Amino acid sequence: QIANNTLEYTTVSGSAIELKDSIFDTKVVSNEYVEGRGVITFEKELEFIDNKAFLDNADLLSVNFPGTLKLIGDSAFAGCKSLKEVKFAAESQLTTLGTVAFGYTALDSINFPESIKQFEDRLLMGCKNLKKITGKFSNVAQNAMVYEGRLLAVALNGISEYEVEEGITNIVRGTFADQDIAVVRMPESLERIGQHAFEGCNKLASITIPNSV
């Protein structure tokens, strides 16, 4: 587990990333890449990563968050096409994840900490490499993130057909967007399909929607 006044990362290039201004809630003291890893050191414990902080950073390969982090903003890591791994501290205090926070990344798995209380839709939108979702609000049978009947995210790498389980009432905005899924079957319990839920699914050949929608 890393120090609470640091954030660690690795890059494809093996060098330090360039940081935007005012993307954290505390002042950056240093940002160095030594012995195969980058370490951002802060003046105080890190609690907040701002919206679009690392948006479209193609060099970012992995990120290790400190336990004191409480919020990751909208699109904070969206479009980081090389980002394969994110690690949350064992005693993580993370409570809030913004919309598209990890959207369109190369993540193949993610383990959400039990501290999470609030999250927005499209959290993992467009993550085509995603094979496994574990931790808070995960549904192992569905290989998905589910909360109060809402299907929030699905790990679909290597899957061409997907059956949404009975009890799901809402497919939230962007859940299947830009995936390579071919067949989707919906349950009779379904009541609502959010905007852009299947946008960009160019291989989608069949979808079964109940009359309840």
XYZ file of C-alpha atoms in Angstrom:
213
model
C 0.000 0.000 0.000
C 1.365 3.394 -0.996
C 1.642 6.539 1.128
C -1.515 8.652 1.259
C 0.265 11.714 -0.106
C 1.336 9.886 -3.268
C -0.097 8.434 -6.455
C 1.916 5.825 -8.337
C 1.746 4.941 -12.017
C 3.554 3.285 -14.902
C 3.742 4.393 -18.519
C 4.317 2.842 -21.906
C 7.224 5.206 -22.538
C 8.872 4.586 -19.175
C 8.929 8.291 -18.383
C 6.972 10.738 -16.240
C 3.645 12.008 -17.533
C 2.930 15.691 -17.970
C 0.349 16.889 -15.443
C -2.383 19.414 -16.135
C -2.876 22.346 -13.771
C -5.201 22.098 -10.747
C -6.355 18.509 -11.237
C -5.893 17.495 -7.591
C -7.166 18.916 -4.304
C -3.625 19.357 -2.998
C -0.425 20.821 -4.401
C 1.994 18.597 -6.340
C 5.448 18.596 -4.742
C 7.151 16.328 -7.266
C 6.483 13.986 -10.193
C 9.349 11.584 -10.842
C 9.820 8.334 -12.744
C 12.383 6.125 -11.012
C 13.067 2.375 -11.134
C 10.191 1.572 -13.448
C 7.434 3.583 -11.820
C 6.174 7.123 -11.575
C 5.452 8.716 -8.206
C 3.483 11.926 -7.787
C 4.075 13.321 -4.302
C 1.597 15.803 -2.828
C 1.818 18.422 -0.108
C -1.086 16.770 1.745
C -3.043 13.509 1.568
C -4.774 13.080 -1.799
C -8.596 13.047 -1.666
C -9.758 14.298 -5.068
C -8.918 13.771 -8.746
C -10.684 16.312 -10.948
C -12.815 15.844 -14.063
C -10.759 14.991 -17.192
C -7.551 14.935 -15.137
C -5.858 12.326 -17.351
C -8.295 12.413 -20.283
C -6.895 10.749 -23.439
C -3.459 10.138 -21.930
C -2.269 7.335 -24.228
C 0.961 6.794 -22.253
C -0.624 5.777 -18.940
C -0.331 2.016 -18.337
C -1.343 1.525 -14.679
C -2.378 3.597 -11.656
C -2.144 2.852 -7.931
C -4.434 5.037 -5.794
C -3.820 5.990 -2.132
C -6.282 4.974 0.569
C -7.357 8.559 1.308
C -8.725 9.153 -2.205
C -12.463 9.862 -1.963
C -13.506 11.030 -5.423
C -12.546 10.359 -9.039
C -14.191 12.916 -11.326
C -16.043 12.661 -14.623
C -13.878 11.293 -17.467
C -10.843 11.417 -15.181
C -9.177 8.530 -17.015
C -11.448 8.310 -20.062
C -9.708 7.577 -23.333
C -6.498 6.351 -21.691
C -6.235 3.662 -24.340
C -3.170 1.960 -22.830
C -4.474 1.880 -19.242
C -4.625 -1.828 -18.298
C -4.695 -1.777 -14.510
C -5.991 0.342 -11.632
C -5.404 -0.549 -7.988
C -7.380 0.681 -4.996
C -5.982 0.507 -1.466
C -7.137 -2.295 0.842
C -8.533 0.334 3.223
C -9.786 2.609 0.435
C -12.003 5.571 1.372
C -13.195 6.060 -2.218
C -16.912 6.923 -2.230
C -17.613 8.595 -5.584
C -16.891 7.702 -9.217
C -17.831 10.135 -11.978
C -19.423 9.385 -15.332
C -17.096 7.700 -17.862
C -14.379 7.755 -15.181
C -12.626 4.740 -16.752
C -14.419 4.698 -20.104
C -12.571 3.675 -23.272
C -9.527 2.282 -21.471
C -7.694 -1.049 -21.904
C -8.699 -2.406 -18.489
C -9.104 -6.185 -18.494
C -10.402 -6.338 -14.915
C -11.412 -4.017 -12.097
C -12.041 -4.600 -8.398
C -14.181 -1.852 -6.867
C -13.561 -1.078 -3.172
C -16.371 -1.669 -0.678
C -16.314 2.024 0.295
C -18.052 3.177 -2.911
C -21.432 4.831 -2.337
C -22.063 6.979 -5.402
C -21.313 6.437 -9.078
C -22.520 7.726 -12.408
C -23.524 5.865 -15.564
C -21.132 4.961 -18.397
C -18.449 4.262 -15.793
C -16.796 1.566 -17.938
C -18.292 2.492 -21.290
C -16.361 1.217 -24.301
C -13.940 -0.972 -22.327
C -13.672 -3.758 -24.912
C -10.864 -5.627 -23.119
C -12.805 -5.971 -19.868
C -13.152 -9.608 -18.748
C -13.901 -9.361 -15.037
C -15.682 -7.008 -12.618
C -15.344 -7.703 -8.896
C -15.845 -5.906 -5.598
C -18.643 -3.543 -4.609
C -21.888 -3.968 -6.595
C -20.387 -6.727 -8.728
C -22.602 -9.572 -9.918
C -20.430 -12.623 -10.601
C -23.154 -14.530 -12.469
C -23.674 -11.610 -14.836
C -19.992 -10.604 -14.932
C -21.337 -7.120 -14.371
C -21.866 -4.215 -12.023
C -25.448 -4.123 -10.739
C -27.137 -1.785 -8.270
C -30.797 -1.894 -7.206
C -31.922 -3.557 -10.427
C -29.819 -1.320 -12.652
C -27.265 -2.886 -14.999
C -24.388 -0.397 -14.839
C -21.502 -2.088 -16.630
C -20.739 -5.432 -18.256
C -17.435 -7.234 -18.930
C -17.869 -8.545 -22.476
C -14.404 -9.387 -23.793
C -14.619 -12.675 -25.671
C -18.421 -12.834 -25.311
C -20.665 -12.712 -28.377
C -23.978 -13.525 -26.680
C -25.259 -12.096 -23.412
C -28.426 -12.782 -21.432
C -29.485 -10.155 -18.900
C -30.776 -11.937 -15.819
C -34.303 -11.734 -14.462
C -34.657 -8.995 -11.860
C -32.815 -6.345 -13.855
C -35.241 -3.453 -14.454
C -32.991 -0.818 -15.997
C -30.190 -0.925 -18.582
C -28.479 2.397 -17.895
C -27.131 4.802 -20.473
C -24.186 3.491 -22.501
C -24.001 0.060 -20.824
C -23.270 -1.907 -24.017
C -22.027 1.005 -26.140
C -19.192 0.319 -28.593
C -18.930 -3.371 -27.669
C -18.556 -6.306 -30.056
C -21.608 -8.141 -28.730
C -23.767 -9.924 -31.354
C -26.795 -11.188 -29.407
C -28.495 -9.744 -26.317
C -31.547 -11.211 -24.588
C -33.496 -9.097 -22.100
C -35.569 -10.354 -19.123
C -39.309 -9.885 -18.629
C -38.510 -7.750 -15.584
C -36.925 -5.019 -17.736
C -38.694 -1.639 -17.657
C -36.248 0.829 -19.156
C -33.323 1.025 -21.588
C -31.214 4.166 -21.241
C -30.005 6.430 -24.014
C -27.127 5.180 -26.171
C -27.213 1.810 -24.387
C -26.262 0.026 -27.642
C -24.682 2.881 -29.577
C -21.768 1.778 -31.747
C -22.512 -1.953 -31.405
C -21.746 -2.613 -35.060
C -21.812 -6.412 -34.678
C -25.181 -6.528 -32.918
C -27.395 -8.849 -34.957
C -30.181 -9.727 -32.525
C -31.731 -8.171 -29.439
C -34.801 -9.453 -27.594
C -36.804 -6.745 -25.829
C -39.860 -7.605 -23.672
C -43.209 -5.804 -23.966
C -42.655 -4.364 -20.485
C -40.223 -1.777 -21.865
